[in-house]
Amino acid sequence: MKKYVCDACGYVYDPEVGDPDGGIAPGTPFEAIPDSWHCPLCGIGKDSFSVME
């Protein structure tokens, strides 16, 4: 699964880890995260994340 990085602050969403504090279980691909989810560090929306190369 691909990792995604927040364009604003550099937070990396790793699907293997998820975002337990944000209600996203480990193993959840980025595409399956609800659009209402936001970066746990800076609060920016999901649409401001880019695929890590």
PDB file of C-alpha atoms in Angstrom:
ATOM      1  CA  MET A   1       0.000   0.000   0.000  1.00  0.00           C
ATOM      2  CA  LYS A   2       1.201   3.480  -0.858  1.00  0.00           C
ATOM      3  CA  LYS A   3       2.069   6.073   1.758  1.00  0.00           C
ATOM      4  CA  TYR A   4       0.731   9.620   1.482  1.00  0.00           C
ATOM      5  CA  VAL A   5       2.319  12.847   2.715  1.00  0.00           C
ATOM      6  CA  CYS A   6       0.581  16.034   3.863  1.00  0.00           C
ATOM      7  CA  ASP A   7       1.590  18.841   1.518  1.00  0.00           C
ATOM      8  CA  ALA A   8       1.307  21.389   4.339  1.00  0.00           C
ATOM      9  CA  CYS A   9       3.263  19.856   7.219  1.00  0.00           C
ATOM     10  CA  GLY A  10       4.938  16.667   5.994  1.00  0.00           C
ATOM     11  CA  TYR A  11       2.913  14.195   8.096  1.00  0.00           C
ATOM     12  CA  VAL A  12       3.076  10.752   6.483  1.00  0.00           C
ATOM     13  CA  TYR A  13      -0.014   8.542   6.449  1.00  0.00           C
ATOM     14  CA  ASP A  14       1.181   4.949   6.541  1.00  0.00           C
ATOM     15  CA  PRO A  15      -1.663   2.507   5.830  1.00  0.00           C
ATOM     16  CA  GLU A  16       0.065  -0.203   7.872  1.00  0.00           C
ATOM     17  CA  VAL A  17      -0.217   2.046  10.946  1.00  0.00           C
ATOM     18  CA  GLY A  18      -3.446   3.910  10.143  1.00  0.00           C
ATOM     19  CA  ASP A  19      -4.486   6.762  12.419  1.00  0.00           C
ATOM     20  CA  PRO A  20      -5.891   5.080  15.546  1.00  0.00           C
ATOM     21  CA  ASP A  21      -6.408   8.414  17.320  1.00  0.00           C
ATOM     22  CA  GLY A  22      -8.420   9.594  14.303  1.00  0.00           C
ATOM     23  CA  GLY A  23     -10.494   6.412  14.108  1.00  0.00           C
ATOM     24  CA  ILE A  24      -8.608   4.901  11.145  1.00  0.00           C
ATOM     25  CA  ALA A  25      -7.660   1.262  11.788  1.00  0.00           C
ATOM     26  CA  PRO A  26      -4.271  -0.162  10.795  1.00  0.00           C
ATOM     27  CA  GLY A  27      -4.409  -1.668   7.313  1.00  0.00           C
ATOM     28  CA  THR A  28      -6.765   1.013   5.954  1.00  0.00           C
ATOM     29  CA  PRO A  29      -5.690   2.224   2.491  1.00  0.00           C
ATOM     30  CA  PHE A  30      -5.701   5.996   2.028  1.00  0.00           C
ATOM     31  CA  GLU A  31      -8.434   5.720  -0.604  1.00  0.00           C
ATOM     32  CA  ALA A  32     -10.767   4.115   1.966  1.00  0.00           C
ATOM     33  CA  ILE A  33     -10.418   6.932   4.520  1.00  0.00           C
ATOM     34  CA  PRO A  34     -13.560   9.105   4.712  1.00  0.00           C
ATOM     35  CA  ASP A  35     -13.290  12.503   2.992  1.00  0.00           C
ATOM     36  CA  SER A  36     -14.042  14.129   6.362  1.00  0.00           C
ATOM     37  CA  TRP A  37     -10.693  12.893   7.768  1.00  0.00           C
ATOM     38  CA  HIS A  38      -7.964  15.505   8.256  1.00  0.00           C
ATOM     39  CA  CYS A  39      -4.264  15.577   8.999  1.00  0.00           C
ATOM     40  CA  PRO A  40      -3.730  14.805  12.700  1.00  0.00           C
ATOM     41  CA  LEU A  41      -0.854  17.309  12.908  1.00  0.00           C
ATOM     42  CA  CYS A  42      -2.039  20.406  11.068  1.00  0.00           C
ATOM     43  CA  GLY A  43      -5.743  19.753  10.431  1.00  0.00           C
ATOM     44  CA  ILE A  44      -5.664  20.180   6.657  1.00  0.00           C
ATOM     45  CA  GLY A  45      -8.065  18.094   4.577  1.00  0.00           C
ATOM     46  CA  LYS A  46      -7.441  14.743   2.921  1.00  0.00           C
ATOM     47  CA  ASP A  47      -7.363  16.411  -0.497  1.00  0.00           C
ATOM     48  CA  SER A  48      -4.071  18.087   0.421  1.00  0.00           C
ATOM     49  CA  PHE A  49      -2.118  14.811   0.578  1.00  0.00           C
ATOM     50  CA  SER A  50       0.148  13.488  -2.177  1.00  0.00           C
ATOM     51  CA  VAL A  51       1.436   9.992  -2.911  1.00  0.00           C
ATOM     52  CA  MET A  52       4.954   9.454  -1.587  1.00  0.00           C
ATOM     53  CA  GLU A  53       7.351   8.395  -4.326  1.00  0.00           C
TER      54      GLU A  53
END
